[in-house]
Coordinates of C-alpha atoms in Angstrom, one line a residue:
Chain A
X1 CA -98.0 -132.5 46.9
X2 CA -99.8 -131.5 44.0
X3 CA -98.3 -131.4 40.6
X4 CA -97.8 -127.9 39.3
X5 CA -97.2 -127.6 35.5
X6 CA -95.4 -124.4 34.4
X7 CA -98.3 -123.6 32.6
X8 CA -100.5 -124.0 35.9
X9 CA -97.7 -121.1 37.8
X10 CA -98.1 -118.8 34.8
X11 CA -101.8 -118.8 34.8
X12 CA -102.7 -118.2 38.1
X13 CA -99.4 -115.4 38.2
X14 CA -101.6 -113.5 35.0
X15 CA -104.7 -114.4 37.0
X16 CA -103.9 -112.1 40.3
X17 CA -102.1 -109.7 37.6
X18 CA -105.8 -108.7 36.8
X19 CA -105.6 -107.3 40.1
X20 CA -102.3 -105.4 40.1
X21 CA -103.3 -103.4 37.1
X22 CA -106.8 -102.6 38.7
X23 CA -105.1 -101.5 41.8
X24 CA -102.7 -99.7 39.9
X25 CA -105.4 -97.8 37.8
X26 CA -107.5 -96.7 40.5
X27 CA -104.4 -95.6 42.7
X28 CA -103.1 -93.7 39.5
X29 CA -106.8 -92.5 38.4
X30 CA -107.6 -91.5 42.2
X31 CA -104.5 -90.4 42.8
X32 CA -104.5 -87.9 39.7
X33 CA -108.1 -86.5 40.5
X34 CA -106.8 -85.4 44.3
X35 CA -103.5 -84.8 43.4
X36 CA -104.9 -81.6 41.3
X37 CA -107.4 -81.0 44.1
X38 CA -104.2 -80.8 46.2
X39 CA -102.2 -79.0 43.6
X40 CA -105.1 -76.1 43.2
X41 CA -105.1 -75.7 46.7
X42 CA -101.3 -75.5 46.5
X43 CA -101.2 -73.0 44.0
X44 CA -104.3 -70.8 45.0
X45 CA -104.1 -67.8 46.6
X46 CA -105.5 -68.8 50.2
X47 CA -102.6 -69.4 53.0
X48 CA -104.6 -72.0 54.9
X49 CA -105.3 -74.5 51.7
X50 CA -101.4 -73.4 51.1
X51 CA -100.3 -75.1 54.0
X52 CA -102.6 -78.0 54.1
X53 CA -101.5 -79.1 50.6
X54 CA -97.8 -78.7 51.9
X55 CA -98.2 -80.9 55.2
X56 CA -99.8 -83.7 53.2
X57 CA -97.5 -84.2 50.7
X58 CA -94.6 -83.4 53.5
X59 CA -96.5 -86.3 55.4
X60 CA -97.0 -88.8 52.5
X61 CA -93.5 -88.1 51.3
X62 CA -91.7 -88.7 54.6
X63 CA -93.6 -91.9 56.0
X64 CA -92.6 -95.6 53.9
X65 CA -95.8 -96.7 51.9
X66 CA -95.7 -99.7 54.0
X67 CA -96.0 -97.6 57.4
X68 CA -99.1 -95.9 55.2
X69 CA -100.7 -99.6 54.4
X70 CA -100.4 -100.5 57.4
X71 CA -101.8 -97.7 59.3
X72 CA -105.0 -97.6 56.8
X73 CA -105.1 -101.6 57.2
X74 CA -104.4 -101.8 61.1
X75 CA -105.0 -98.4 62.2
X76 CA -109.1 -98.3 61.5
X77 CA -109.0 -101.5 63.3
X78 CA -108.3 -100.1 66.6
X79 CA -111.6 -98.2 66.3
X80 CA -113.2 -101.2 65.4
X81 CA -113.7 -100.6 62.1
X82 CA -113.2 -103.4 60.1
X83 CA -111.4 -102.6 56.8
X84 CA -110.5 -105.0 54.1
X85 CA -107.7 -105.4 52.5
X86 CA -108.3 -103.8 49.4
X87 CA -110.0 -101.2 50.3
X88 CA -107.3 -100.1 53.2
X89 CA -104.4 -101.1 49.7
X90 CA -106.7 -98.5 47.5
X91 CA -106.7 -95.8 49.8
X92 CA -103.2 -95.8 50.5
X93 CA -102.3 -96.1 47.5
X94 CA -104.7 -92.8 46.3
X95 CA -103.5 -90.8 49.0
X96 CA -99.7 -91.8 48.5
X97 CA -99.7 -91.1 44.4
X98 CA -101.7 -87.6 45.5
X99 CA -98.8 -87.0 47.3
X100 CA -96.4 -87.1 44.5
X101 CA -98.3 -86.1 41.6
X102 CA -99.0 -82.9 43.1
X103 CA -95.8 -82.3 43.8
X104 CA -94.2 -83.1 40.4
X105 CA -97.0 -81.0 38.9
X106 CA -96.5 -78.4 41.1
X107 CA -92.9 -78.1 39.5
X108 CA -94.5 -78.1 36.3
X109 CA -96.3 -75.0 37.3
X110 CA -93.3 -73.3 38.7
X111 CA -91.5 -74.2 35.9
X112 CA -93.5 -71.4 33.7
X113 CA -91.5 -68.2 33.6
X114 CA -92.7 -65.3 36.1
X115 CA -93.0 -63.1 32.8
X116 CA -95.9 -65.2 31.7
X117 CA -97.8 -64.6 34.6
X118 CA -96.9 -61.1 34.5
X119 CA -97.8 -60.5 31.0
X120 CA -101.3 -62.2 31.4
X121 CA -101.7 -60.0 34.5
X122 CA -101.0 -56.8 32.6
X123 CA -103.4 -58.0 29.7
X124 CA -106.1 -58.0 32.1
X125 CA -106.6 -61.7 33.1
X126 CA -108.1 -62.8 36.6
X127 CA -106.0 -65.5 38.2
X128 CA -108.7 -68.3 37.0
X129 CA -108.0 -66.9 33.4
X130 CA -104.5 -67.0 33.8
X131 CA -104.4 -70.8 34.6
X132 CA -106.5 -72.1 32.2
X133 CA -105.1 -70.4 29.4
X134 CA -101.7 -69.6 29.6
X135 CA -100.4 -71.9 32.5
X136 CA -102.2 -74.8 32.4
X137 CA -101.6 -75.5 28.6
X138 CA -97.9 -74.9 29.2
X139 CA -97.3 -76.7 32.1
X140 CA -98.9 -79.5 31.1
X141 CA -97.0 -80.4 28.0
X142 CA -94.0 -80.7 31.1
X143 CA -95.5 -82.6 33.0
X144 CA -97.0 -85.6 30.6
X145 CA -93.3 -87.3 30.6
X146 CA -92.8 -87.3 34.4
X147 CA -95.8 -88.1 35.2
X148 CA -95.9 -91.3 32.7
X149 CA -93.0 -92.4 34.5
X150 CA -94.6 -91.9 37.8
X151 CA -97.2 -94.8 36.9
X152 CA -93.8 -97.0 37.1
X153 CA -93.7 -96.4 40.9
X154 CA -97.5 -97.3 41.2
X155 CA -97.1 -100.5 39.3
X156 CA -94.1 -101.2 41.3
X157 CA -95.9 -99.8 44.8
X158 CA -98.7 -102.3 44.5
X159 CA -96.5 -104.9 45.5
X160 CA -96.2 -103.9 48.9
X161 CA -100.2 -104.5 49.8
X162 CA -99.1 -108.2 49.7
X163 CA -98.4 -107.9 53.0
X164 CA -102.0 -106.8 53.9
X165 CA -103.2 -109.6 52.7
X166 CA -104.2 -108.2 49.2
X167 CA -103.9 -111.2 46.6
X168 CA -102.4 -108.9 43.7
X169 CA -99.5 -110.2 41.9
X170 CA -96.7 -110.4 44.7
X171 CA -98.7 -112.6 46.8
X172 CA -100.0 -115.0 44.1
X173 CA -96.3 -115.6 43.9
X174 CA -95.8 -116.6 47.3
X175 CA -98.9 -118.5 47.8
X176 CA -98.0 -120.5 44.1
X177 CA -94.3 -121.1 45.9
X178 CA -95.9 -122.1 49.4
X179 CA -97.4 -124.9 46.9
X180 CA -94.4 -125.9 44.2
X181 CA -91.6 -125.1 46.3
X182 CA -90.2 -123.3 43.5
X183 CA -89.3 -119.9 44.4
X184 CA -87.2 -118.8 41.8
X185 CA -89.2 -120.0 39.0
X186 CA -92.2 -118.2 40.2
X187 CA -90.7 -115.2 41.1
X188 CA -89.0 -115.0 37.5
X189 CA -92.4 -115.3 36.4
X190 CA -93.0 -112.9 39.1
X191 CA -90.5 -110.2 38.2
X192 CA -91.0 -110.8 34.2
X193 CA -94.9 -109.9 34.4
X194 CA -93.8 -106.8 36.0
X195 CA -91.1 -106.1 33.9
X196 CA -93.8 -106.7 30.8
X197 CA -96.1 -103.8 32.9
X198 CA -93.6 -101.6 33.5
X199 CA -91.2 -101.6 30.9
X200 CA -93.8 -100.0 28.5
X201 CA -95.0 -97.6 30.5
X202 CA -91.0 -95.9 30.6
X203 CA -90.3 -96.4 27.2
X204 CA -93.8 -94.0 26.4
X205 CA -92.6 -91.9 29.2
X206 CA -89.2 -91.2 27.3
X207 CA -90.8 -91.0 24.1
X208 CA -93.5 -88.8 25.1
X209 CA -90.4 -86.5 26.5
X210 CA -88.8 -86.5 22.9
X211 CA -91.9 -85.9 21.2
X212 CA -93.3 -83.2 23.8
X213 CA -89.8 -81.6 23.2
X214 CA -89.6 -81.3 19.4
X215 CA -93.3 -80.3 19.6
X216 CA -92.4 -77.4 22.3
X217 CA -88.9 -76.1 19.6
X218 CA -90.6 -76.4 16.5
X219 CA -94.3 -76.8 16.8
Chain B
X1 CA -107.3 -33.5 35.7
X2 CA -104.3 -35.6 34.5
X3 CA -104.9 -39.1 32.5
X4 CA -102.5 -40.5 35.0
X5 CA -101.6 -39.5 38.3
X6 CA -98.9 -40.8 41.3
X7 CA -99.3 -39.2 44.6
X8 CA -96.2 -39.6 46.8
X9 CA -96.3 -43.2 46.1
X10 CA -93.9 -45.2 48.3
X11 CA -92.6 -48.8 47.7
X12 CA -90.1 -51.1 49.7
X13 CA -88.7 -54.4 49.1
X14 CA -88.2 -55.4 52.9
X15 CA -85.8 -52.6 54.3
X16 CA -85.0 -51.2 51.3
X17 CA -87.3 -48.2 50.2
X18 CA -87.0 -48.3 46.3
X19 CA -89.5 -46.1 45.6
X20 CA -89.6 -42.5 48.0
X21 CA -92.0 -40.6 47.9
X22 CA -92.8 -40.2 44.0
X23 CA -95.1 -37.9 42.6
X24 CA -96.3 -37.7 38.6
X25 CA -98.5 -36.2 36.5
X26 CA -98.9 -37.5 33.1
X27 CA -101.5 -35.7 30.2
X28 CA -103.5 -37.3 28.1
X29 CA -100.6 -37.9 24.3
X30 CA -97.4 -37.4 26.2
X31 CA -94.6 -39.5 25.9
X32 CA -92.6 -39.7 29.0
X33 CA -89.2 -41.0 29.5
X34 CA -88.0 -42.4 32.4
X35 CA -84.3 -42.4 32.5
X36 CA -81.6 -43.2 35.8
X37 CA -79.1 -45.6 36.7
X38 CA -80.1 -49.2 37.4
X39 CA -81.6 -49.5 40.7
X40 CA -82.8 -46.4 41.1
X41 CA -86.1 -47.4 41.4
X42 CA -87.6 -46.8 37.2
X43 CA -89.2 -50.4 36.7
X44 CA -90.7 -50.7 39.7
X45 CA -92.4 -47.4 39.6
X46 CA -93.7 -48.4 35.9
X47 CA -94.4 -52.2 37.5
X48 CA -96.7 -49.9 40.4
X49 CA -98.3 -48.2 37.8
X50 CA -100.3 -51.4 36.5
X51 CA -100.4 -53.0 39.6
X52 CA -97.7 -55.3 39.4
X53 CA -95.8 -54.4 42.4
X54 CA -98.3 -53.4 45.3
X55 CA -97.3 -49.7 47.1
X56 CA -97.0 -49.4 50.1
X57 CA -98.0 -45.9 50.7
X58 CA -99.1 -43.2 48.1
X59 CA -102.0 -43.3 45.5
X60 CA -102.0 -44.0 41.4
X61 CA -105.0 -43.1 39.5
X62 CA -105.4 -44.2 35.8
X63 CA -108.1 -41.9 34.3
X64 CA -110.0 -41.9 37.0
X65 CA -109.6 -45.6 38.4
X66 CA -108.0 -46.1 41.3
X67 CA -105.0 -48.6 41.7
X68 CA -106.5 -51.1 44.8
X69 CA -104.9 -54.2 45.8
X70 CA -108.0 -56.4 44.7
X71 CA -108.3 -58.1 41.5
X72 CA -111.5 -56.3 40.3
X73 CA -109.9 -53.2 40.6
X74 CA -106.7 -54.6 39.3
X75 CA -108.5 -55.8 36.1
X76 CA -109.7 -53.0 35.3
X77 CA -106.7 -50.4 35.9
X78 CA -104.9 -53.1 33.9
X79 CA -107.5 -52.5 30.7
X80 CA -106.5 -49.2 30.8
X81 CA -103.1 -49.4 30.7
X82 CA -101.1 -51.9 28.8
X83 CA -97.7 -52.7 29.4
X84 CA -94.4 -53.9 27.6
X85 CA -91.8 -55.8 29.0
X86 CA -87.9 -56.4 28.4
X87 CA -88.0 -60.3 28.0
X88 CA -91.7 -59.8 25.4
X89 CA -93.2 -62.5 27.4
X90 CA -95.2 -64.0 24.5
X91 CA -97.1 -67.0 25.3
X92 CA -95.0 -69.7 23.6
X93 CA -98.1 -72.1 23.2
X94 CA -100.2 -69.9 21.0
X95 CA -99.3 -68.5 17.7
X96 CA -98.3 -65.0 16.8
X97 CA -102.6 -64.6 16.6
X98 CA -103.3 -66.2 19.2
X99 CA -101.2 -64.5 21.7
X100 CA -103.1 -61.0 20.4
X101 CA -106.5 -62.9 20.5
X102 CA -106.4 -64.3 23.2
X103 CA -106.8 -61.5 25.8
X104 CA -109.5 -60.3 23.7
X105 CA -111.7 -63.2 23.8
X106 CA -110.9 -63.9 27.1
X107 CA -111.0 -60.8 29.1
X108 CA -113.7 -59.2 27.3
X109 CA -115.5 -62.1 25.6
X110 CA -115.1 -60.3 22.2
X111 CA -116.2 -62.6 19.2
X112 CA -113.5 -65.0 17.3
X113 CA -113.6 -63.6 14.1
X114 CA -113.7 -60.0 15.7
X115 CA -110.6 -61.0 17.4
X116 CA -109.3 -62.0 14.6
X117 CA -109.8 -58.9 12.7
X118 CA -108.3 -56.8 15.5
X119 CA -105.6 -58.9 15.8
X120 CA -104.9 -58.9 12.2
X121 CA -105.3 -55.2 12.1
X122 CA -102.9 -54.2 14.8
X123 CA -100.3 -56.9 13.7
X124 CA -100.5 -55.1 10.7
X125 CA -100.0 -52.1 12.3
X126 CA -96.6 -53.5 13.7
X127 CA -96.1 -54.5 10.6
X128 CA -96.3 -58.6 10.6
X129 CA -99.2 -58.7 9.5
X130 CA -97.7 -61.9 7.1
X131 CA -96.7 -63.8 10.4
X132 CA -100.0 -64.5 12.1
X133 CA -100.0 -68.2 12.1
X134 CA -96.0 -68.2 12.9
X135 CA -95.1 -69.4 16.5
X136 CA -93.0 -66.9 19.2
X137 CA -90.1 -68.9 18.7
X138 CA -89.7 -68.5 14.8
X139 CA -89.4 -64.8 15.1
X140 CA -86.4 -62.8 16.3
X141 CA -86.4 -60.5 19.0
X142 CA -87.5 -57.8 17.3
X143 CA -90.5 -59.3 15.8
X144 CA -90.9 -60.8 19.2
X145 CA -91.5 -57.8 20.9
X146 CA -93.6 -56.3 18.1
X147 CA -95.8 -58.7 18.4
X148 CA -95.5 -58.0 22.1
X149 CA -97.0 -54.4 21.1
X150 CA -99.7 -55.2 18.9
X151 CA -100.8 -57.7 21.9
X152 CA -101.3 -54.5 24.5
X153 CA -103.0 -52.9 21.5
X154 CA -105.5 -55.0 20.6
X155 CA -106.8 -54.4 24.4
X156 CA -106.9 -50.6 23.3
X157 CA -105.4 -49.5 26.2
X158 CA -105.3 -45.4 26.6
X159 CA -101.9 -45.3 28.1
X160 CA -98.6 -48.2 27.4
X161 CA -96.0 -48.9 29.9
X162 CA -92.6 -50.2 28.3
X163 CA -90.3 -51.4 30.4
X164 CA -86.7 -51.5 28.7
X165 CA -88.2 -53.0 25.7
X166 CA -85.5 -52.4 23.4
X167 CA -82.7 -53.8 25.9
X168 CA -83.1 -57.5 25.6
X169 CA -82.5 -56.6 21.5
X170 CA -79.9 -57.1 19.5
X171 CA -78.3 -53.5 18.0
X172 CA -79.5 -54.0 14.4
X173 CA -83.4 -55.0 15.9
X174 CA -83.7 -52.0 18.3
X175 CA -84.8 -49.8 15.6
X176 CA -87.4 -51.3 14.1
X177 CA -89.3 -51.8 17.7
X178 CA -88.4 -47.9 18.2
X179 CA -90.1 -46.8 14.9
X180 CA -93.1 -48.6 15.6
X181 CA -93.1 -46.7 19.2
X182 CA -92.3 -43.4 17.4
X183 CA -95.6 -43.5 15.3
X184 CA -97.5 -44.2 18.4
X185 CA -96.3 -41.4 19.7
X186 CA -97.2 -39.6 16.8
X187 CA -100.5 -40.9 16.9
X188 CA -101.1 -39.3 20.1
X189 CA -101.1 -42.9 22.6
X190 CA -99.7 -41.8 25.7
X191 CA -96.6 -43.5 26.9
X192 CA -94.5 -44.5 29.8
X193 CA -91.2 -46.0 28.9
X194 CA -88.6 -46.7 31.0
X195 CA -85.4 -46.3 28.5
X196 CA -81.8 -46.2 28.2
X197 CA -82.3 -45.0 24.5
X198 CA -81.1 -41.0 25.2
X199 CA -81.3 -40.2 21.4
X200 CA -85.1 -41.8 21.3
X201 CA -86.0 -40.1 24.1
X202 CA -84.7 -36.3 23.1
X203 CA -86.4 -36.9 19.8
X204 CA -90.1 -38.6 20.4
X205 CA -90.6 -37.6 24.3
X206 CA -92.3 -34.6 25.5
X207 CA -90.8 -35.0 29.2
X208 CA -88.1 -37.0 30.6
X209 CA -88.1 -37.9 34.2
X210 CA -84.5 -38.6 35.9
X211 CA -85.1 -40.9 38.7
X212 CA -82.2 -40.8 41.0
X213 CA -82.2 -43.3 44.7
X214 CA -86.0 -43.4 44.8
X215 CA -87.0 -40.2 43.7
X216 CA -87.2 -37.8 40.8
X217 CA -84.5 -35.9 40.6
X218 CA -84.8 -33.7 37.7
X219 CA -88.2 -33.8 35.3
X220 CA -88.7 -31.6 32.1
X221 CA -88.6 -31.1 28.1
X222 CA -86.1 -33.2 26.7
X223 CA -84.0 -30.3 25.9
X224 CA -83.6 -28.7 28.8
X225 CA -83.2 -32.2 31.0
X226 CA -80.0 -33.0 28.3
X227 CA -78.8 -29.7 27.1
X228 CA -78.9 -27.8 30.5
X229 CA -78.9 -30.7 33.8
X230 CA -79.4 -29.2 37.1
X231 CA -77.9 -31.3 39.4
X232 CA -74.8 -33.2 39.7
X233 CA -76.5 -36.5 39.5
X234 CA -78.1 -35.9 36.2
X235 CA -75.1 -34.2 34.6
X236 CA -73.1 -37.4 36.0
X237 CA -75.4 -40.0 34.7
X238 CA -75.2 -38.1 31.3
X239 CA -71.7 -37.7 31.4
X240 CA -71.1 -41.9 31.9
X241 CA -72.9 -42.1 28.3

């Protein structure tokens, strides 16, 4: 056996971290750009895209992540289509943040009073003008806090593609324990390197809440 | 031909027919007043007139422009007529200007700074002028809903629609909202106000319709609709006051 120094643990913990946050920035950056895909067709005026946006997030919601790794890691398989594991953890991941970003800015949008649609209505606004310049600018400003916090989950949902195989954080940990022997150690380190991910991200979520908040009463 | 005209329009909310058969004429300057009990069917006929509520059956014509279901048609019924509700519904994100630019430079691409003026010019017309860079929420209801006004009139509208825009109001605010409808009254705009304001109405409207389970019950001068009531309904309804 090897000698591992504590220092040695920590550096190759921080080393796969590199790949935790990538994976969590594109899964939060693709995520975003189809969640509003998603939430236009949500909101829009055509039944069909309606539905659509409804089953997906209906799907997504109601299946585990892991069943959804899986099925992007395994599932393409079958048809011989070899996928690799961070490209099966991405996609996933995109899809499964569309999911819920889409629906918690979706209850941003319903969240503006019917009179404001009304009014831009009877002021002569087509439905495009309406969104962009009376519901958008409102409903955003609701949803910045929630959706801050919602980069928690990803952080925390990257984890799972361990078991596909993707070396991210998690599984540095259990390959660096297959070697020391030392599970609790590294998985301290583990836990605290997420912690020191996370931990900022909900303290800007609640402050961005406060601030939003006096911004929205007093201006 | 009449600036605005409702041809056995129909409307019904699942089973229940609010709106039977209604038919209105209304001139170019008059000042109609739409009085009845609550559910009798006033706001939504005012809501059909810009488009808000779809008929079912019937026609509205606003000087000449059909009311149609699609949005082109829609728009530009809706330029026409502008309309006033109970609750103001100012956009909370934009300053007292910009809620009365805003329409303007987005609807019909006018200029900033000729938004600006108009803006300026009908706020001062509502007299707040001095709060054009406040936001909705620093002003009380009153102010609110005059803002509310000058935001319909900077579209310059030929007819208003105010729905109940005086009931959301403290007492000691109604008053200033009323005088600034009473000179444009005087000024010859036409109006449309559903109201429960019977002293308002006998003073500043030329005819007051009494809308009674769907349909107009009794219409006429404001004298003769309060001094001499036809039906039971009407002299009930004026009785509970």
């Amino acid at each position: 056996m090897s000698d591992f120094s504590t220092w040695d643990i920590i550096r190759n913990l921080l080393l796969a971290a590199r790949w935790t946050v990538v994976l969590s920035l594109v899964s939060f950056i693709g995520g975003g750009v189809l969640g509003v895909i998603l939430l236009f067709l949500r909101i829009g005026k055509f039944a069909g895209a309606c539905a659509f946006a409804r089953y997906y997030v209906e799907l997504f919601q109601g299946t585990p992540l892991l069943m959804q790794l899986f099925l992007a890691f395994f599932g393409l398989g079958l048809f011989g289509i070899d996928v690799p594991a961070w490209l099966a953890a991405g996609l996933a991941l995109i899809f499964w943040s569309a999911a819920f970003l889409m629906e918690i800015w979706r209850g941003c949008v319903d969240a503006i009073a019917k009179g404001q649609w009304e009014a831009s209505a009877s002021l002569g606004m087509g439905y495009f003008q309406q969104i962009r310049y009376i519901i958008l600018p409102q409903a955003i400003r609701i949803a910045v806090p929630p959706t801050v916090g919602f980069s928690v989950q990803v952080v925390k949902g990257t984890a799972l593609t361990s078991i596909i195989g993707f070396v991210e954080l998690s599984k540095a940990g259990t390959i660096v324990t297959n070697a020391t022997f030392q599970p609790f150690t590294v998985y301290g380190f583990v836990a605290l390197i997420y912690f020191a991910l996370c931990w900022p991200l909900s303290k800007s979520a609640q402050v961005l809440e406060r601030k939003l908040n006096v911004a929205h009463r007093n201006h | 031909m009449s600036l605005i005209e409702i041809t056995e329009v129909r409307k019904a909310f699942g089973d229940n027919e609010v709106l039977k058969g209604i038919n209105l004429n209304v001139e170019p300057g008059e000042v109609i007043a739409i009085i009845g009990k609550s559910g009798s069917g006033k706001s939504t006929l005012l809501r059909c007139i810009n488009g808000l509520e779809t008929i079912n059956a019937g026609s509205i014509a606003v000087a000449g422009a059909q009311l149609l279901p699609d949005e082109l048609h829609l728009r530009a019924l809706r330029l026409k007529v502008g309309m006033i509700f109970q609750q103001f519904n100012l956009f909370p994100h934009l300053t007292v200007g910009g809620n009365v630019m805003v329409s303007q430079t987005v609807v019909k691409k006018t200029a900033k700074d000729q938004a600006e003026g108009m803006a300026r010019k009908m706020l001062d017309r509502v007299g707040l002028g001095h709060k054009f860079d406040a936001y909705p929420d620093e002003l009380s209801g009153g102010q609110q809903q005059r803002v509310a006004i000058a935001r319909a009139l900077a579209m310059e509208p030929i007819a208003l629609l105010c729905d109940e825009i005086t009931s959301a109001l403290d007492p000691e605010l109604v008053q200033e909202v009323l005088a600034v409808v009473r000179e444009l009254a005087a000024e010859g705009m036409t109006l449309i106000m559903v109201t429960h304001e019977m002293k308002f109405a006998r003073d500043v409207c030329s005819r007051v319709v009494f809308m009674h389970q769907g349909r107009v019950h009794e219409i006429g001068p404001p004298e003769e609709v309060f001094s001499n009531p036809q039906t039971a309904e009407l002299k009930q309804f004026l009785g509970m006051l």
